[in-house]
Each structure stands twice: as C-alpha cells, then as structure tokens.
Amino acid sequence: MWYFLNFLLGIILGSFLNVIIYRSVEGIKIYDPPRSFCPICKHQLKWYDNVPLLSYLLLRGKCRYCGSKIPFRYFFVECIVGVLFLIHSILFNYTEAILLNIIVFAIIPAIFIDFSIMMIPDFSWILIWTVSIIDLLLRYELWYLKTLSLITIMIIFLVIKKIYKEGLGEGDIYLIAPFSFLLIPPLSIYLLLFSSISALIYAIIKKNKIIPFGPFISISGYFLYFFMLKYY
Ligand SMILES: [Zn+2]
C-alpha cells in the first residue's frame, strides 16, 4: 500500500510537472488560465482528460476534441516520476525517499525546459539547495567535506567558464552549486566529470557547440546522490 501510494503521488506530481514544462516553454503563467487546455484546438480539458497515465492510454495519445497527437513526453514524465518515487520508497527510508523525490521533482522540469529553451527554472535550484541543507542537518559531521566540495567545484567551474566563455550558461552554476554541496568528495568530482563527459558526447553527436549543460548536471547529480545515500 505504501509503495502504491508513492507511485500514485509520483504520477500526480509528474502530471503537474508536465503543466510546468509546457507553460514555461511557451511563456504562459503557471496558474493562469487555471484549467488545462489542448495546445492545438484550445479546448478546455475535463478532469477525465487529465487523469495521469490512464487518459493518455485511453485516448491513445490523441486529443479527445480535435484528434491532434499529444506528445509522448506527457506519458513519459508521469511514468518516470511514478516509477522513481516507487523505487525510492522500496530502497530507502522515509526521509531519504522524500529527499530523492524532491530532487526528481526539481530536475525533471530543469532537464526538459533547458533542452527546449536553454533556461533553468528558479524553483529547481532552490529545491536542490533545500535538500542540501536538510542533508547537512542529517549528517552534520560531514560539513567540512561538503564545504570543501562546494569551494573546489566552484573554483574549477569558474575556471572552465573563463576558458569557454560561450559554452556555459548562467543557469548551470545555479544547478552545480547545490549539487556540489549535497555530495561529498570524491562524488562531487565525479559530478563534474560525468556531466562534462556526457555533455561532450551529446555535443559531438548533435554537432552543436552550444548545448544545454543543465540536464547533464541534473542526471549525474541525481544518480550520485542516490549512490551516496545507499553506500555512504
Ligand atoms: Zn485538441
């Protein structure tokens, strides 16, 4: 029952994140208009068009009113948040699961919005800082390692930023700072390594010099924190 409730909470929050992602990318206010609508025909959606996972499946990925395709992203985000919340509730204790859930809630919109419009929403880095502070209170004896980690990563990051002026956006530093304080060495060094390497591979595949760095910091940071909670 506890696991199922976590999954349910995950798909509901995933559904809400879809709204945040869509409205941020389109530049629409999050709460105005209050009801969801179809982006193509603008028809207001009924509650039964908005049931996480089920509506997408029952409507076979099409709008009930105009038949246009609903992006697969809607289903994917609800599914991934639900599954991750479920995994956290199985593998971790209550507090750890909540901390990991908050990270997922913060990074999913950061990943999708940064890929679309190269911007990271403020609430994402604020939430990761919140988790970092709570984690510090839970393992206060590690404060010096966390501080060392934050200072080291910031220095390295600022040096890289000076060398590749156009390569790194302003938003990246907002994301990497709370993650460096959340993780302890050597995990914070891995954060820098994993995110740079994956971003580089992505840049080579895409043949694009300017790529969003936020998604790679987010994904690396999440997995490393997952690992840290499990094994440290
Ligand atoms: Zn429609």
JSON list of C-alpha atoms and ligand atoms in Angstrom, two decimals:
[
{"chain": "A", "resi": 1, "resn": "MET", "atom": "CA", "xyz": [0.00, 0.00, 0.00]},
{"chain": "A", "resi": 2, "resn": "TRP", "atom": "CA", "xyz": [2.81, 2.40, 0.95]},
{"chain": "A", "resi": 3, "resn": "TYR", "atom": "CA", "xyz": [4.61, 1.65, -2.32]},
{"chain": "A", "resi": 4, "resn": "PHE", "atom": "CA", "xyz": [1.44, 2.12, -4.32]},
{"chain": "A", "resi": 5, "resn": "LEU", "atom": "CA", "xyz": [0.77, 5.50, -2.64]},
{"chain": "A", "resi": 6, "resn": "ASN", "atom": "CA", "xyz": [4.27, 6.62, -3.60]},
{"chain": "A", "resi": 7, "resn": "PHE", "atom": "CA", "xyz": [3.71, 5.59, -7.20]},
{"chain": "A", "resi": 8, "resn": "LEU", "atom": "CA", "xyz": [0.36, 7.41, -7.21]},
{"chain": "A", "resi": 9, "resn": "LEU", "atom": "CA", "xyz": [1.91, 10.57, -5.76]},
{"chain": "A", "resi": 10, "resn": "GLY", "atom": "CA", "xyz": [4.65, 10.31, -8.40]},
{"chain": "A", "resi": 11, "resn": "ILE", "atom": "CA", "xyz": [2.30, 10.17, -11.39]},
{"chain": "A", "resi": 12, "resn": "ILE", "atom": "CA", "xyz": [0.16, 13.04, -9.99]},
{"chain": "A", "resi": 13, "resn": "LEU", "atom": "CA", "xyz": [3.22, 15.24, -9.46]},
{"chain": "A", "resi": 14, "resn": "GLY", "atom": "CA", "xyz": [4.51, 14.12, -12.88]},
{"chain": "A", "resi": 15, "resn": "SER", "atom": "CA", "xyz": [1.27, 15.35, -14.40]},
{"chain": "A", "resi": 16, "resn": "PHE", "atom": "CA", "xyz": [1.74, 18.71, -12.64]},
{"chain": "A", "resi": 17, "resn": "LEU", "atom": "CA", "xyz": [5.36, 18.88, -13.89]},
{"chain": "A", "resi": 18, "resn": "ASN", "atom": "CA", "xyz": [4.06, 18.44, -17.46]},
{"chain": "A", "resi": 19, "resn": "VAL", "atom": "CA", "xyz": [2.00, 21.60, -16.97]},
{"chain": "A", "resi": 20, "resn": "ILE", "atom": "CA", "xyz": [5.04, 23.48, -15.61]},
{"chain": "A", "resi": 21, "resn": "ILE", "atom": "CA", "xyz": [7.22, 22.29, -18.52]},
{"chain": "A", "resi": 22, "resn": "TYR", "atom": "CA", "xyz": [4.66, 23.14, -21.21]},
{"chain": "A", "resi": 23, "resn": "ARG", "atom": "CA", "xyz": [3.78, 26.55, -19.76]},
{"chain": "A", "resi": 24, "resn": "SER", "atom": "CA", "xyz": [7.40, 27.56, -19.07]},
{"chain": "A", "resi": 25, "resn": "VAL", "atom": "CA", "xyz": [8.48, 26.69, -22.60]},
{"chain": "A", "resi": 26, "resn": "GLU", "atom": "CA", "xyz": [5.50, 28.56, -24.10]},
{"chain": "A", "resi": 27, "resn": "GLY", "atom": "CA", "xyz": [5.87, 31.51, -21.72]},
{"chain": "A", "resi": 28, "resn": "ILE", "atom": "CA", "xyz": [2.38, 31.06, -20.20]},
{"chain": "A", "resi": 29, "resn": "LYS", "atom": "CA", "xyz": [1.74, 31.72, -16.48]},
{"chain": "A", "resi": 30, "resn": "ILE", "atom": "CA", "xyz": [1.64, 28.52, -14.42]},
{"chain": "A", "resi": 31, "resn": "TYR", "atom": "CA", "xyz": [-1.76, 29.28, -12.79]},
{"chain": "A", "resi": 32, "resn": "ASP", "atom": "CA", "xyz": [-3.38, 31.38, -15.49]},
{"chain": "A", "resi": 33, "resn": "PRO", "atom": "CA", "xyz": [-5.50, 30.07, -17.16]},
{"chain": "A", "resi": 34, "resn": "PRO", "atom": "CA", "xyz": [-6.26, 27.75, -14.24]},
{"chain": "A", "resi": 35, "resn": "ARG", "atom": "CA", "xyz": [-7.63, 24.88, -16.36]},
{"chain": "A", "resi": 36, "resn": "SER", "atom": "CA", "xyz": [-5.58, 22.80, -18.78]},
{"chain": "A", "resi": 37, "resn": "PHE", "atom": "CA", "xyz": [-6.35, 23.11, -22.47]},
{"chain": "A", "resi": 38, "resn": "CYS", "atom": "CA", "xyz": [-5.36, 21.41, -25.69]},
{"chain": "A", "resi": 39, "resn": "PRO", "atom": "CA", "xyz": [-2.42, 23.33, -27.22]},
{"chain": "A", "resi": 40, "resn": "ILE", "atom": "CA", "xyz": [-3.82, 22.83, -30.74]},
{"chain": "A", "resi": 41, "resn": "CYS", "atom": "CA", "xyz": [-7.61, 23.40, -30.55]},
{"chain": "A", "resi": 42, "resn": "LYS", "atom": "CA", "xyz": [-7.50, 25.30, -27.18]},
{"chain": "A", "resi": 43, "resn": "HIS", "atom": "CA", "xyz": [-10.46, 23.22, -25.97]},
{"chain": "A", "resi": 44, "resn": "GLN", "atom": "CA", "xyz": [-10.58, 23.20, -22.18]},
{"chain": "A", "resi": 45, "resn": "LEU", "atom": "CA", "xyz": [-9.87, 19.74, -20.81]},
{"chain": "A", "resi": 46, "resn": "LYS", "atom": "CA", "xyz": [-12.24, 17.94, -18.47]},
{"chain": "A", "resi": 47, "resn": "TRP", "atom": "CA", "xyz": [-10.93, 16.23, -15.33]},
{"chain": "A", "resi": 48, "resn": "TYR", "atom": "CA", "xyz": [-11.21, 12.83, -17.02]},
{"chain": "A", "resi": 49, "resn": "ASP", "atom": "CA", "xyz": [-8.90, 14.04, -19.81]},
{"chain": "A", "resi": 50, "resn": "ASN", "atom": "CA", "xyz": [-6.27, 14.76, -17.16]},
{"chain": "A", "resi": 51, "resn": "VAL", "atom": "CA", "xyz": [-6.02, 11.50, -15.25]},
{"chain": "A", "resi": 52, "resn": "PRO", "atom": "CA", "xyz": [-2.28, 10.67, -15.13]},
{"chain": "A", "resi": 53, "resn": "LEU", "atom": "CA", "xyz": [-1.20, 7.78, -17.41]},
{"chain": "A", "resi": 54, "resn": "LEU", "atom": "CA", "xyz": [-4.80, 6.49, -17.92]},
{"chain": "A", "resi": 55, "resn": "SER", "atom": "CA", "xyz": [-6.11, 9.38, -20.02]},
{"chain": "A", "resi": 56, "resn": "TYR", "atom": "CA", "xyz": [-3.16, 9.14, -22.37]},
{"chain": "A", "resi": 57, "resn": "LEU", "atom": "CA", "xyz": [-3.67, 5.40, -22.79]},
{"chain": "A", "resi": 58, "resn": "LEU", "atom": "CA", "xyz": [-7.47, 5.58, -23.14]},
{"chain": "A", "resi": 59, "resn": "LEU", "atom": "CA", "xyz": [-7.26, 8.42, -25.67]},
{"chain": "A", "resi": 60, "resn": "ARG", "atom": "CA", "xyz": [-4.42, 6.57, -27.44]},
{"chain": "A", "resi": 61, "resn": "GLY", "atom": "CA", "xyz": [-2.27, 9.70, -27.27]},
{"chain": "A", "resi": 62, "resn": "LYS", "atom": "CA", "xyz": [-4.78, 11.94, -29.10]},
{"chain": "A", "resi": 63, "resn": "CYS", "atom": "CA", "xyz": [-6.83, 14.98, -28.09]},
{"chain": "A", "resi": 64, "resn": "ARG", "atom": "CA", "xyz": [-10.49, 14.00, -27.47]},
{"chain": "A", "resi": 65, "resn": "TYR", "atom": "CA", "xyz": [-11.76, 17.13, -29.22]},
{"chain": "A", "resi": 66, "resn": "CYS", "atom": "CA", "xyz": [-9.55, 17.69, -32.27]},
{"chain": "A", "resi": 67, "resn": "GLY", "atom": "CA", "xyz": [-7.64, 14.42, -32.57]},
{"chain": "A", "resi": 68, "resn": "SER", "atom": "CA", "xyz": [-4.16, 16.00, -32.61]},
{"chain": "A", "resi": 69, "resn": "LYS", "atom": "CA", "xyz": [-1.35, 13.95, -31.18]},
{"chain": "A", "resi": 70, "resn": "ILE", "atom": "CA", "xyz": [-0.46, 14.53, -27.52]},
{"chain": "A", "resi": 71, "resn": "PRO", "atom": "CA", "xyz": [3.36, 14.49, -27.20]},
{"chain": "A", "resi": 72, "resn": "PHE", "atom": "CA", "xyz": [4.67, 11.23, -25.74]},
{"chain": "A", "resi": 73, "resn": "ARG", "atom": "CA", "xyz": [6.53, 13.38, -23.20]},
{"chain": "A", "resi": 74, "resn": "TYR", "atom": "CA", "xyz": [3.30, 13.70, -21.14]},
{"chain": "A", "resi": 75, "resn": "PHE", "atom": "CA", "xyz": [3.08, 9.97, -20.64]},
{"chain": "A", "resi": 76, "resn": "PHE", "atom": "CA", "xyz": [6.82, 9.56, -20.20]},
{"chain": "A", "resi": 77, "resn": "VAL", "atom": "CA", "xyz": [7.16, 12.22, -17.46]},
{"chain": "A", "resi": 78, "resn": "GLU", "atom": "CA", "xyz": [4.22, 10.82, -15.45]},
{"chain": "A", "resi": 79, "resn": "CYS", "atom": "CA", "xyz": [5.58, 7.31, -15.81]},
{"chain": "A", "resi": 80, "resn": "ILE", "atom": "CA", "xyz": [9.21, 8.10, -14.92]},
{"chain": "A", "resi": 81, "resn": "VAL", "atom": "CA", "xyz": [8.31, 10.21, -11.84]},
{"chain": "A", "resi": 82, "resn": "GLY", "atom": "CA", "xyz": [5.92, 7.50, -10.64]},
{"chain": "A", "resi": 83, "resn": "VAL", "atom": "CA", "xyz": [8.47, 4.71, -11.11]},
{"chain": "A", "resi": 84, "resn": "LEU", "atom": "CA", "xyz": [11.31, 6.66, -9.45]},
{"chain": "A", "resi": 85, "resn": "PHE", "atom": "CA", "xyz": [9.10, 7.52, -6.43]},
{"chain": "A", "resi": 86, "resn": "LEU", "atom": "CA", "xyz": [8.21, 3.83, -6.20]},
{"chain": "A", "resi": 87, "resn": "ILE", "atom": "CA", "xyz": [11.89, 2.75, -6.33]},
{"chain": "A", "resi": 88, "resn": "HIS", "atom": "CA", "xyz": [12.81, 5.32, -3.64]},
{"chain": "A", "resi": 89, "resn": "SER", "atom": "CA", "xyz": [10.06, 4.06, -1.32]},
{"chain": "A", "resi": 90, "resn": "ILE", "atom": "CA", "xyz": [11.30, 0.47, -1.74]},
{"chain": "A", "resi": 91, "resn": "LEU", "atom": "CA", "xyz": [15.05, 1.08, -1.37]},
{"chain": "A", "resi": 92, "resn": "PHE", "atom": "CA", "xyz": [15.25, 3.93, 1.14]},
{"chain": "A", "resi": 93, "resn": "ASN", "atom": "CA", "xyz": [13.91, 5.01, 4.49]},
{"chain": "A", "resi": 94, "resn": "TYR", "atom": "CA", "xyz": [11.20, 7.64, 4.79]},
{"chain": "A", "resi": 95, "resn": "THR", "atom": "CA", "xyz": [13.46, 10.72, 4.97]},
{"chain": "A", "resi": 96, "resn": "GLU", "atom": "CA", "xyz": [15.86, 9.58, 2.24]},
{"chain": "A", "resi": 97, "resn": "ALA", "atom": "CA", "xyz": [12.97, 8.73, -0.08]},
{"chain": "A", "resi": 98, "resn": "ILE", "atom": "CA", "xyz": [11.46, 12.19, 0.39]},
{"chain": "A", "resi": 99, "resn": "LEU", "atom": "CA", "xyz": [14.83, 13.88, -0.30]},
{"chain": "A", "resi": 100, "resn": "LEU", "atom": "CA", "xyz": [15.26, 11.86, -3.51]},
{"chain": "A", "resi": 101, "resn": "ASN", "atom": "CA", "xyz": [11.67, 12.63, -4.53]},
{"chain": "A", "resi": 102, "resn": "ILE", "atom": "CA", "xyz": [12.32, 16.36, -4.13]},
{"chain": "A", "resi": 103, "resn": "ILE", "atom": "CA", "xyz": [15.43, 16.04, -6.33]},
{"chain": "A", "resi": 104, "resn": "VAL", "atom": "CA", "xyz": [13.40, 14.28, -9.05]},
{"chain": "A", "resi": 105, "resn": "PHE", "atom": "CA", "xyz": [10.67, 16.94, -8.82]},
{"chain": "A", "resi": 106, "resn": "ALA", "atom": "CA", "xyz": [13.35, 19.64, -9.21]},
{"chain": "A", "resi": 107, "resn": "ILE", "atom": "CA", "xyz": [15.38, 18.14, -12.06]},
{"chain": "A", "resi": 108, "resn": "ILE", "atom": "CA", "xyz": [12.68, 16.80, -14.43]},
{"chain": "A", "resi": 109, "resn": "PRO", "atom": "CA", "xyz": [11.47, 20.30, -15.41]},
{"chain": "A", "resi": 110, "resn": "ALA", "atom": "CA", "xyz": [15.09, 21.57, -15.43]},
{"chain": "A", "resi": 111, "resn": "ILE", "atom": "CA", "xyz": [16.00, 18.83, -17.94]},
{"chain": "A", "resi": 112, "resn": "PHE", "atom": "CA", "xyz": [13.08, 19.37, -20.31]},
{"chain": "A", "resi": 113, "resn": "ILE", "atom": "CA", "xyz": [12.98, 23.17, -20.11]},
{"chain": "A", "resi": 114, "resn": "ASP", "atom": "CA", "xyz": [16.76, 23.51, -20.53]},
{"chain": "A", "resi": 115, "resn": "PHE", "atom": "CA", "xyz": [16.68, 21.24, -23.59]},
{"chain": "A", "resi": 116, "resn": "SER", "atom": "CA", "xyz": [13.84, 23.31, -25.12]},
{"chain": "A", "resi": 117, "resn": "ILE", "atom": "CA", "xyz": [14.71, 26.92, -24.33]},
{"chain": "A", "resi": 118, "resn": "MET", "atom": "CA", "xyz": [18.12, 26.78, -22.56]},
{"chain": "A", "resi": 119, "resn": "MET", "atom": "CA", "xyz": [16.71, 28.00, -19.28]},
{"chain": "A", "resi": 120, "resn": "ILE", "atom": "CA", "xyz": [16.58, 26.51, -15.80]},
{"chain": "A", "resi": 121, "resn": "PRO", "atom": "CA", "xyz": [13.57, 27.37, -13.61]},
{"chain": "A", "resi": 122, "resn": "ASP", "atom": "CA", "xyz": [14.43, 29.04, -10.29]},
{"chain": "A", "resi": 123, "resn": "PHE", "atom": "CA", "xyz": [12.45, 26.60, -8.19]},
{"chain": "A", "resi": 124, "resn": "SER", "atom": "CA", "xyz": [14.70, 23.76, -9.42]},
{"chain": "A", "resi": 125, "resn": "TRP", "atom": "CA", "xyz": [17.91, 25.05, -7.86]},
{"chain": "A", "resi": 126, "resn": "ILE", "atom": "CA", "xyz": [16.05, 26.36, -4.81]},
{"chain": "A", "resi": 127, "resn": "LEU", "atom": "CA", "xyz": [14.70, 22.84, -4.17]},
{"chain": "A", "resi": 128, "resn": "ILE", "atom": "CA", "xyz": [18.14, 21.24, -4.60]},
{"chain": "A", "resi": 129, "resn": "TRP", "atom": "CA", "xyz": [19.56, 23.75, -2.10]},
{"chain": "A", "resi": 130, "resn": "THR", "atom": "CA", "xyz": [16.72, 22.80, 0.26]},
{"chain": "A", "resi": 131, "resn": "VAL", "atom": "CA", "xyz": [17.69, 19.12, 0.01]},
{"chain": "A", "resi": 132, "resn": "SER", "atom": "CA", "xyz": [21.38, 20.03, 0.51]},
{"chain": "A", "resi": 133, "resn": "ILE", "atom": "CA", "xyz": [20.60, 21.91, 3.71]},
{"chain": "A", "resi": 134, "resn": "ILE", "atom": "CA", "xyz": [18.41, 19.09, 5.09]},
{"chain": "A", "resi": 135, "resn": "ASP", "atom": "CA", "xyz": [21.11, 16.57, 4.20]},
{"chain": "A", "resi": 136, "resn": "LEU", "atom": "CA", "xyz": [23.66, 18.73, 6.05]},
{"chain": "A", "resi": 137, "resn": "LEU", "atom": "CA", "xyz": [21.48, 18.67, 9.18]},
{"chain": "A", "resi": 138, "resn": "LEU", "atom": "CA", "xyz": [21.24, 14.87, 8.93]},
{"chain": "A", "resi": 139, "resn": "ARG", "atom": "CA", "xyz": [25.00, 14.34, 8.69]},
{"chain": "A", "resi": 140, "resn": "TYR", "atom": "CA", "xyz": [26.40, 17.43, 10.31]},
{"chain": "A", "resi": 141, "resn": "GLU", "atom": "CA", "xyz": [29.81, 15.77, 10.90]},
{"chain": "A", "resi": 142, "resn": "LEU", "atom": "CA", "xyz": [30.46, 15.98, 7.14]},
{"chain": "A", "resi": 143, "resn": "TRP", "atom": "CA", "xyz": [30.06, 19.79, 6.98]},
{"chain": "A", "resi": 144, "resn": "TYR", "atom": "CA", "xyz": [33.76, 20.39, 6.21]},
{"chain": "A", "resi": 145, "resn": "LEU", "atom": "CA", "xyz": [33.77, 17.84, 3.36]},
{"chain": "A", "resi": 146, "resn": "LYS", "atom": "CA", "xyz": [30.65, 19.43, 1.88]},
{"chain": "A", "resi": 147, "resn": "THR", "atom": "CA", "xyz": [32.12, 22.92, 2.18]},
{"chain": "A", "resi": 148, "resn": "LEU", "atom": "CA", "xyz": [35.40, 21.76, 0.64]},
{"chain": "A", "resi": 149, "resn": "SER", "atom": "CA", "xyz": [33.43, 20.12, -2.15]},
{"chain": "A", "resi": 150, "resn": "LEU", "atom": "CA", "xyz": [31.42, 23.29, -2.86]},
{"chain": "A", "resi": 151, "resn": "ILE", "atom": "CA", "xyz": [34.50, 25.54, -2.91]},
{"chain": "A", "resi": 152, "resn": "THR", "atom": "CA", "xyz": [36.58, 23.17, -5.09]},
{"chain": "A", "resi": 153, "resn": "ILE", "atom": "CA", "xyz": [33.85, 22.60, -7.66]},
{"chain": "A", "resi": 154, "resn": "MET", "atom": "CA", "xyz": [33.02, 26.31, -7.83]},
{"chain": "A", "resi": 155, "resn": "ILE", "atom": "CA", "xyz": [36.66, 27.22, -8.48]},
{"chain": "A", "resi": 156, "resn": "ILE", "atom": "CA", "xyz": [37.07, 24.55, -11.19]},
{"chain": "A", "resi": 157, "resn": "PHE", "atom": "CA", "xyz": [33.74, 25.51, -12.73]},
{"chain": "A", "resi": 158, "resn": "LEU", "atom": "CA", "xyz": [34.57, 29.24, -12.82]},
{"chain": "A", "resi": 159, "resn": "VAL", "atom": "CA", "xyz": [37.95, 28.49, -14.43]},
{"chain": "A", "resi": 160, "resn": "ILE", "atom": "CA", "xyz": [36.26, 26.36, -17.12]},
{"chain": "A", "resi": 161, "resn": "LYS", "atom": "CA", "xyz": [33.71, 29.13, -17.61]},
{"chain": "A", "resi": 162, "resn": "LYS", "atom": "CA", "xyz": [36.50, 31.67, -18.15]},
{"chain": "A", "resi": 163, "resn": "ILE", "atom": "CA", "xyz": [38.10, 29.46, -20.82]},
{"chain": "A", "resi": 164, "resn": "TYR", "atom": "CA", "xyz": [34.90, 28.54, -22.68]},
{"chain": "A", "resi": 165, "resn": "LYS", "atom": "CA", "xyz": [33.03, 31.81, -22.44]},
{"chain": "A", "resi": 166, "resn": "GLU", "atom": "CA", "xyz": [30.00, 30.95, -24.57]},
{"chain": "A", "resi": 167, "resn": "GLY", "atom": "CA", "xyz": [29.96, 27.26, -23.66]},
{"chain": "A", "resi": 168, "resn": "LEU", "atom": "CA", "xyz": [28.35, 27.53, -20.24]},
{"chain": "A", "resi": 169, "resn": "GLY", "atom": "CA", "xyz": [25.14, 29.33, -19.43]},
{"chain": "A", "resi": 170, "resn": "GLU", "atom": "CA", "xyz": [24.34, 31.37, -16.33]},
{"chain": "A", "resi": 171, "resn": "GLY", "atom": "CA", "xyz": [21.86, 28.78, -15.11]},
{"chain": "A", "resi": 172, "resn": "ASP", "atom": "CA", "xyz": [24.44, 26.00, -14.94]},
{"chain": "A", "resi": 173, "resn": "ILE", "atom": "CA", "xyz": [26.22, 27.46, -11.94]},
{"chain": "A", "resi": 174, "resn": "TYR", "atom": "CA", "xyz": [22.92, 27.68, -10.05]},
{"chain": "A", "resi": 175, "resn": "LEU", "atom": "CA", "xyz": [22.47, 23.94, -10.51]},
{"chain": "A", "resi": 176, "resn": "ILE", "atom": "CA", "xyz": [26.01, 22.73, -9.93]},
{"chain": "A", "resi": 177, "resn": "ALA", "atom": "CA", "xyz": [26.46, 24.73, -6.69]},
{"chain": "A", "resi": 178, "resn": "PRO", "atom": "CA", "xyz": [23.76, 23.00, -4.59]},
{"chain": "A", "resi": 179, "resn": "PHE", "atom": "CA", "xyz": [24.72, 19.59, -6.01]},
{"chain": "A", "resi": 180, "resn": "SER", "atom": "CA", "xyz": [28.40, 20.13, -5.05]},
{"chain": "A", "resi": 181, "resn": "PHE", "atom": "CA", "xyz": [27.33, 20.98, -1.51]},
{"chain": "A", "resi": 182, "resn": "LEU", "atom": "CA", "xyz": [25.00, 17.99, -1.40]},
{"chain": "A", "resi": 183, "resn": "LEU", "atom": "CA", "xyz": [27.66, 15.50, -2.48]},
{"chain": "A", "resi": 184, "resn": "ILE", "atom": "CA", "xyz": [30.91, 14.78, -0.70]},
{"chain": "A", "resi": 185, "resn": "PRO", "atom": "CA", "xyz": [34.31, 14.15, -2.33]},
{"chain": "A", "resi": 186, "resn": "PRO", "atom": "CA", "xyz": [35.05, 12.18, -4.42]},
{"chain": "A", "resi": 187, "resn": "LEU", "atom": "CA", "xyz": [31.41, 12.09, -5.61]},
{"chain": "A", "resi": 188, "resn": "SER", "atom": "CA", "xyz": [31.40, 15.82, -6.31]},
{"chain": "A", "resi": 189, "resn": "ILE", "atom": "CA", "xyz": [34.45, 15.40, -8.56]},
{"chain": "A", "resi": 190, "resn": "TYR", "atom": "CA", "xyz": [32.56, 12.63, -10.37]},
{"chain": "A", "resi": 191, "resn": "LEU", "atom": "CA", "xyz": [29.66, 15.06, -10.77]},
{"chain": "A", "resi": 192, "resn": "LEU", "atom": "CA", "xyz": [31.90, 17.39, -12.75]},
{"chain": "A", "resi": 193, "resn": "LEU", "atom": "CA", "xyz": [33.43, 14.51, -14.72]},
{"chain": "A", "resi": 194, "resn": "PHE", "atom": "CA", "xyz": [30.21, 12.64, -15.57]},
{"chain": "A", "resi": 195, "resn": "SER", "atom": "CA", "xyz": [28.26, 15.76, -16.52]},
{"chain": "A", "resi": 196, "resn": "SER", "atom": "CA", "xyz": [31.08, 17.17, -18.70]},
{"chain": "A", "resi": 197, "resn": "ILE", "atom": "CA", "xyz": [31.73, 13.86, -20.46]},
{"chain": "A", "resi": 198, "resn": "SER", "atom": "CA", "xyz": [28.05, 13.17, -21.17]},
{"chain": "A", "resi": 199, "resn": "ALA", "atom": "CA", "xyz": [27.52, 16.77, -22.35]},
{"chain": "A", "resi": 200, "resn": "LEU", "atom": "CA", "xyz": [30.58, 16.47, -24.61]},
{"chain": "A", "resi": 201, "resn": "ILE", "atom": "CA", "xyz": [29.31, 13.21, -26.14]},
{"chain": "A", "resi": 202, "resn": "TYR", "atom": "CA", "xyz": [25.93, 14.86, -26.70]},
{"chain": "A", "resi": 203, "resn": "ALA", "atom": "CA", "xyz": [27.61, 17.87, -28.34]},
{"chain": "A", "resi": 204, "resn": "ILE", "atom": "CA", "xyz": [29.60, 15.61, -30.69]},
{"chain": "A", "resi": 205, "resn": "ILE", "atom": "CA", "xyz": [26.51, 13.59, -31.67]},
{"chain": "A", "resi": 206, "resn": "LYS", "atom": "CA", "xyz": [24.42, 16.74, -32.17]},
{"chain": "A", "resi": 207, "resn": "LYS", "atom": "CA", "xyz": [27.34, 18.54, -33.90]},
{"chain": "A", "resi": 208, "resn": "ASN", "atom": "CA", "xyz": [26.41, 21.62, -31.90]},
{"chain": "A", "resi": 209, "resn": "LYS", "atom": "CA", "xyz": [28.77, 23.84, -29.93]},
{"chain": "A", "resi": 210, "resn": "ILE", "atom": "CA", "xyz": [26.12, 25.39, -27.72]},
{"chain": "A", "resi": 211, "resn": "ILE", "atom": "CA", "xyz": [24.34, 22.72, -25.73]},
{"chain": "A", "resi": 212, "resn": "PRO", "atom": "CA", "xyz": [22.36, 22.81, -22.50]},
{"chain": "A", "resi": 213, "resn": "PHE", "atom": "CA", "xyz": [24.56, 21.67, -19.61]},
{"chain": "A", "resi": 214, "resn": "GLY", "atom": "CA", "xyz": [21.77, 21.62, -17.00]},
{"chain": "A", "resi": 215, "resn": "PRO", "atom": "CA", "xyz": [20.30, 18.23, -17.96]},
{"chain": "A", "resi": 216, "resn": "PHE", "atom": "CA", "xyz": [23.67, 16.52, -17.63]},
{"chain": "A", "resi": 217, "resn": "ILE", "atom": "CA", "xyz": [24.41, 18.11, -14.24]},
{"chain": "A", "resi": 218, "resn": "SER", "atom": "CA", "xyz": [20.91, 17.14, -13.08]},
{"chain": "A", "resi": 219, "resn": "ILE", "atom": "CA", "xyz": [21.06, 13.50, -14.15]},
{"chain": "A", "resi": 220, "resn": "SER", "atom": "CA", "xyz": [24.62, 12.97, -12.83]},
{"chain": "A", "resi": 221, "resn": "GLY", "atom": "CA", "xyz": [23.77, 14.74, -9.57]},
{"chain": "A", "resi": 222, "resn": "TYR", "atom": "CA", "xyz": [20.67, 12.62, -9.02]},
{"chain": "A", "resi": 223, "resn": "PHE", "atom": "CA", "xyz": [22.44, 9.29, -9.61]},
{"chain": "A", "resi": 224, "resn": "LEU", "atom": "CA", "xyz": [25.43, 10.25, -7.45]},
{"chain": "A", "resi": 225, "resn": "TYR", "atom": "CA", "xyz": [23.19, 11.32, -4.57]},
{"chain": "A", "resi": 226, "resn": "PHE", "atom": "CA", "xyz": [21.23, 8.07, -4.95]},
{"chain": "A", "resi": 227, "resn": "PHE", "atom": "CA", "xyz": [24.55, 6.22, -4.71]},
{"chain": "A", "resi": 228, "resn": "MET", "atom": "CA", "xyz": [25.72, 8.32, -1.74]},
{"chain": "A", "resi": 229, "resn": "LEU", "atom": "CA", "xyz": [22.54, 7.59, 0.27]},
{"chain": "A", "resi": 230, "resn": "LYS", "atom": "CA", "xyz": [22.81, 3.89, -0.48]},
{"chain": "A", "resi": 231, "resn": "TYR", "atom": "CA", "xyz": [26.51, 3.30, 0.17]},
{"chain": "A", "resi": 232, "resn": "TYR", "atom": "CA", "xyz": [27.96, 6.13, 2.29]},
{"chain": "B", "resi": 1, "resn": "ZN", "atom": "ZN", "xyz": [-7.34, 19.42, -29.30]}
]
